[in-house]
């Protein structure tokens, strides 16, 4: 095992050669990180700092080559399903069939950051009237216009109802630009009334049986469209196999998260962990490979934990992080300020929970879709955050506000108040735009103040 | 008419007033005032104004929010934390093209019914409901029929007054405006989100600028009226329910009139809104479109440019900013807009 360290982009050049000379086995999409800057224009990579393991390199290479995989899949005759908004449900259905590949056009969220605005996607969105009062997912409409970041899917699905206004409104504009969408409804999850038949969902929320039944009927519509697209039925047996495969990925990720968040010395930086979590929802367009990539990362983490080594000091303050950051650099910043991640809720906690294998598959999927923390109340979401923060021993909580996001207007306060009152932990809410460079001093001051408060509290 | 005892406050046009009244309660779709302090960053000023207005409605028995937008869905939690009054969050599906969405809406009406019954102790019969449907339907028709004799502002205010207190609404026709006064004014459509009480001045400003609102497509206006009930079938429904002759379903008819009819850009897809707008533009000879939306209202803001491109008519986007109406600036922009129309 390579001594774990956080290294700069430039350091990766020589480190890559060392690893390769030491016999590192690379997949077909492997290679030095620098090519993503030189060939792909992913200039943000220059400013990030990375874990130095071969497993992390593979993770990055896998993430940054998704477009190639999508184009290759199309060239092989596979059909592409763009699954918008629902995080972690429709892809499980699509990947159950061998000739379908699902991806999230929503992933364009990060393009303005990774390409440091050079792709011009936000300007295109603005020119269509989708300005900075919308969340960074507006980059997606730019990506559809340029067709430069993913091939146009053969089927586009989008969940609406209890979703953010940003996405719903942007997806509607997409449809107005002649990209037909199969809309499906995810209702606002509510608490069951007295004497109403109810179900405990994965992750612990409860919902009325009638809502689960409704979501099941919506997913049945998706099942029909997916089967038609694939030219083969997505029957229960096939779907059950797909669910088992999805659960394998979720189990690996679950072990990874537990090991990383609870280890005495943090064995894997926040940035790589955030990417790993994202693999569980979209597999970066190749489910089997995603499993291998995560397995390698887990093997690395297991080895580090068993040897008691890691990438940060043992004194690093344990921070629970709420919401994904539009600028990946912020995760580095947390560690610079003396923090480490121990617990996250990046809007898709439900996509990390295992899908029940002992239920009819559509029922199991409906339950997982309804367990989405974003389709219920902010209070519910806060409760889950509190439970996880407790379980992972968090000493502070950061809520990163997503610029323009409709849910961020009010939920941060609800979550912060509950965390303070129930756990007594210090909380800070920060806003993270796609490029934070000009704000780094302010963000640093706020995060450092939080870390200092947490340290004082522990003394 | 049923005895009315308690006010139920709401703002969403997808809440059927008839259903509340049938439970012996007083439906009140209020028009809030803008908050003087403005809305917090990211919060729709209208949603904020509605939430704050609740505190002033001391005689309200309960408040209904709906899920037509994320802002309202989420601010209902903020409201719940600030009041001891019962709050009901009604799920209004965004999709509508399959029967499941209609069933969900109807199921939500039944759930709302149970909530209302707890407040009033009344479980209305089909006959009670059809009676109110027929009464409200007639009043709405009278308001619509009076449109040619009213100024645009009077028409809009009359609808708002009806929604505010339909149980006690008498047709107190405002003084008719001489028809001739519109002769030199340009017919425009005013579309967008709901109006706050200060915002009714927009009708006057449009007239000062040389136009008149021939189509009120704001959320407060005629766009969000439910479909007219067919008088004959309502009468038959009513009779059969009173006599218990059939299982005909007045609640289903009510659900269809609201969920099956009201065009709105939040619906997915929102094609029916465009169909409705096209039809009204043709019917009313609309020469220009004014869209008035709130800061942070993604639903309307995202559609602005599409509407402008699609309509092929002069188009003016008025950002309600933090909700207020800045008369001099707005008038200036409206005058320029009228000039564009006449060119
Ligand atoms: S980040 Fe928030 S607002 Fe943006 S698309 Fe995701 S859920 Fe919606
Ligand atoms: S104006 Fe827009 S954001 Fe505000 S409550 Fe209405 S639909 Fe929601």
Coordinates of C-alpha atoms in Angstrom, one line a residue, chain B residues 23-207:
Chain B
X23 CA -68.7 20.9 5.5
X24 CA -70.4 23.8 7.1
X25 CA -67.3 25.9 7.0
X26 CA -66.5 29.2 5.3
X27 CA -64.0 29.0 2.5
X28 CA -61.8 32.1 2.2
X29 CA -59.2 32.3 -0.6
X30 CA -57.4 35.4 0.6
X31 CA -55.4 38.0 -1.1
X32 CA -52.5 38.8 1.1
X33 CA -50.7 42.1 1.5
X34 CA -47.0 42.3 0.7
X35 CA -44.9 42.1 3.8
X36 CA -43.2 45.3 4.6
X37 CA -39.9 43.6 5.6
X38 CA -39.7 41.6 2.3
X39 CA -39.1 37.9 2.0
X40 CA -35.9 36.2 3.1
X41 CA -33.4 35.4 0.3
X42 CA -34.7 32.7 -2.0
X43 CA -38.3 32.8 -0.7
X44 CA -41.1 33.7 -3.1
X45 CA -42.5 37.0 -1.8
X46 CA -46.0 35.8 -2.4
X47 CA -45.6 32.6 -0.5
X48 CA -44.1 34.7 2.3
X49 CA -46.9 37.2 2.2
X50 CA -49.5 34.4 2.4
X51 CA -47.7 32.8 5.3
X52 CA -47.6 36.1 7.2
X53 CA -51.2 37.0 6.4
X54 CA -52.2 33.9 8.3
X55 CA -51.1 35.4 11.5
X56 CA -53.5 38.3 11.0
X57 CA -56.5 36.2 10.2
X58 CA -57.4 35.6 13.8
X59 CA -60.8 34.1 13.0
X60 CA -59.4 31.4 10.8
X61 CA -60.2 27.9 11.9
X62 CA -57.5 26.3 9.7
X63 CA -55.2 26.9 6.8
X64 CA -54.8 24.9 3.6
X65 CA -51.6 24.9 1.7
X66 CA -51.1 22.9 -1.5
X67 CA -48.1 21.3 -3.3
X68 CA -48.5 23.2 -6.6
X69 CA -45.0 24.6 -6.1
X70 CA -42.1 23.6 -3.9
X71 CA -42.0 27.1 -2.3
X72 CA -45.6 26.7 -1.0
X73 CA -45.1 23.1 0.0
X74 CA -42.1 23.9 2.1
X75 CA -43.3 27.2 3.5
X76 CA -46.2 25.3 5.0
X77 CA -43.8 23.9 7.5
X78 CA -42.6 27.4 8.4
X79 CA -46.2 28.4 8.8
X80 CA -47.0 25.3 10.9
X81 CA -44.2 26.2 13.3
X82 CA -45.6 29.7 13.8
X83 CA -49.3 29.0 14.4
X84 CA -51.3 26.7 16.6
X85 CA -54.0 26.6 14.0
X86 CA -54.4 23.3 12.1
X87 CA -52.6 23.3 8.8
X88 CA -53.5 20.9 6.0
X89 CA -51.1 20.3 3.1
X90 CA -53.0 19.1 0.1
X91 CA -51.2 17.1 -2.5
X92 CA -52.1 18.5 -6.0
X93 CA -50.5 16.3 -8.6
X94 CA -48.4 18.0 -11.2
X95 CA -49.0 15.4 -13.9
X96 CA -52.5 15.0 -15.3
X97 CA -52.4 12.8 -18.4
X98 CA -53.2 9.6 -16.7
X99 CA -56.1 8.5 -14.6
X100 CA -53.9 7.9 -11.5
X101 CA -53.2 11.6 -11.1
X102 CA -57.0 12.4 -11.2
X103 CA -57.6 9.6 -8.6
X104 CA -54.9 11.0 -6.4
X105 CA -56.5 14.5 -6.5
X106 CA -59.8 13.1 -5.7
X107 CA -58.4 11.0 -2.8
X108 CA -56.8 14.2 -1.5
X109 CA -60.2 15.9 -1.6
X110 CA -61.6 13.0 0.5
X111 CA -58.7 13.4 2.9
X112 CA -59.4 17.1 3.1
X113 CA -63.0 16.2 3.7
X114 CA -62.0 14.2 6.8
X115 CA -59.9 17.1 8.0
X116 CA -62.8 19.5 7.6
X117 CA -65.2 17.1 9.2
X118 CA -63.1 17.0 12.3
X119 CA -63.3 20.8 12.5
X120 CA -67.0 21.2 11.8
X121 CA -68.5 17.8 12.7
X122 CA -70.3 17.9 9.4
X123 CA -70.1 15.1 6.9
X124 CA -71.9 16.5 3.9
X125 CA -74.3 14.5 1.8
X126 CA -74.1 14.5 -2.0
X127 CA -77.2 16.7 -2.0
X128 CA -75.5 19.3 0.2
X129 CA -72.5 19.4 -2.1
X130 CA -74.5 19.6 -5.3
X131 CA -76.5 22.4 -3.8
X132 CA -73.4 24.5 -3.1
X133 CA -71.9 23.6 -6.5
X134 CA -75.0 24.8 -8.2
X135 CA -75.1 28.0 -6.1
X136 CA -71.4 28.9 -6.6
X137 CA -71.5 27.9 -10.2
X138 CA -74.3 30.4 -10.8
X139 CA -72.5 33.2 -9.0
X140 CA -69.3 32.5 -11.1
X141 CA -71.4 32.6 -14.2
X142 CA -72.9 36.0 -13.2
X143 CA -69.5 37.4 -12.5
X144 CA -68.2 36.2 -15.9
X145 CA -71.3 37.6 -17.6
X146 CA -70.7 40.9 -16.0
X147 CA -67.2 41.3 -17.5
X148 CA -68.2 43.4 -20.5
X149 CA -69.8 46.0 -18.1
X150 CA -66.9 46.3 -15.7
X151 CA -63.5 47.7 -15.8
X152 CA -60.8 45.1 -15.8
X153 CA -60.0 46.0 -12.2
X154 CA -63.6 45.8 -11.1
X155 CA -63.9 42.4 -12.8
X156 CA -60.8 41.1 -11.1
X157 CA -61.7 42.5 -7.7
X158 CA -65.2 41.0 -8.0
X159 CA -63.7 37.6 -8.5
X160 CA -61.3 38.2 -5.6
X161 CA -64.2 39.2 -3.4
X162 CA -66.1 36.1 -4.3
X163 CA -63.2 33.9 -3.5
X164 CA -62.6 35.7 -0.3
X165 CA -66.1 35.1 1.0
X166 CA -68.2 33.0 -1.4
X167 CA -70.7 32.1 1.3
X168 CA -71.9 35.7 1.7
X169 CA -71.2 37.0 -1.7
X170 CA -74.0 39.0 -3.1
X171 CA -73.7 40.3 -6.6
X172 CA -73.1 43.9 -5.8
X173 CA -72.3 45.0 -9.3
X174 CA -69.9 47.9 -9.4
X175 CA -71.0 50.8 -11.4
X176 CA -70.7 49.7 -15.1
X177 CA -68.1 51.4 -17.2
X178 CA -69.4 53.0 -20.4
X179 CA -68.4 50.7 -23.2
X180 CA -67.1 53.6 -25.2
X181 CA -64.3 54.2 -22.8
X182 CA -62.4 51.1 -24.0
X183 CA -62.6 52.2 -27.6
X184 CA -59.1 53.6 -27.8
X185 CA -57.4 51.2 -25.5
X186 CA -55.4 48.3 -26.6
X187 CA -56.6 44.8 -25.4
X188 CA -53.8 43.0 -23.6
X189 CA -53.5 39.8 -21.6
X190 CA -52.2 40.0 -18.0
X191 CA -50.8 36.6 -17.0
X192 CA -48.7 35.4 -14.1
X193 CA -48.9 34.4 -10.5
X194 CA -51.4 35.6 -7.9
X195 CA -51.9 39.3 -7.1
X196 CA -51.4 40.8 -3.7
X197 CA -53.8 43.5 -2.5
X198 CA -51.5 46.3 -3.6
X199 CA -51.0 44.9 -7.0
X200 CA -54.5 45.5 -8.3
X201 CA -53.2 49.0 -9.2
X202 CA -51.6 47.3 -12.2
X203 CA -55.0 47.4 -14.0
X204 CA -55.2 51.2 -13.6
X205 CA -51.6 51.6 -14.8
X206 CA -52.2 49.6 -17.9
X207 CA -55.2 51.8 -18.7

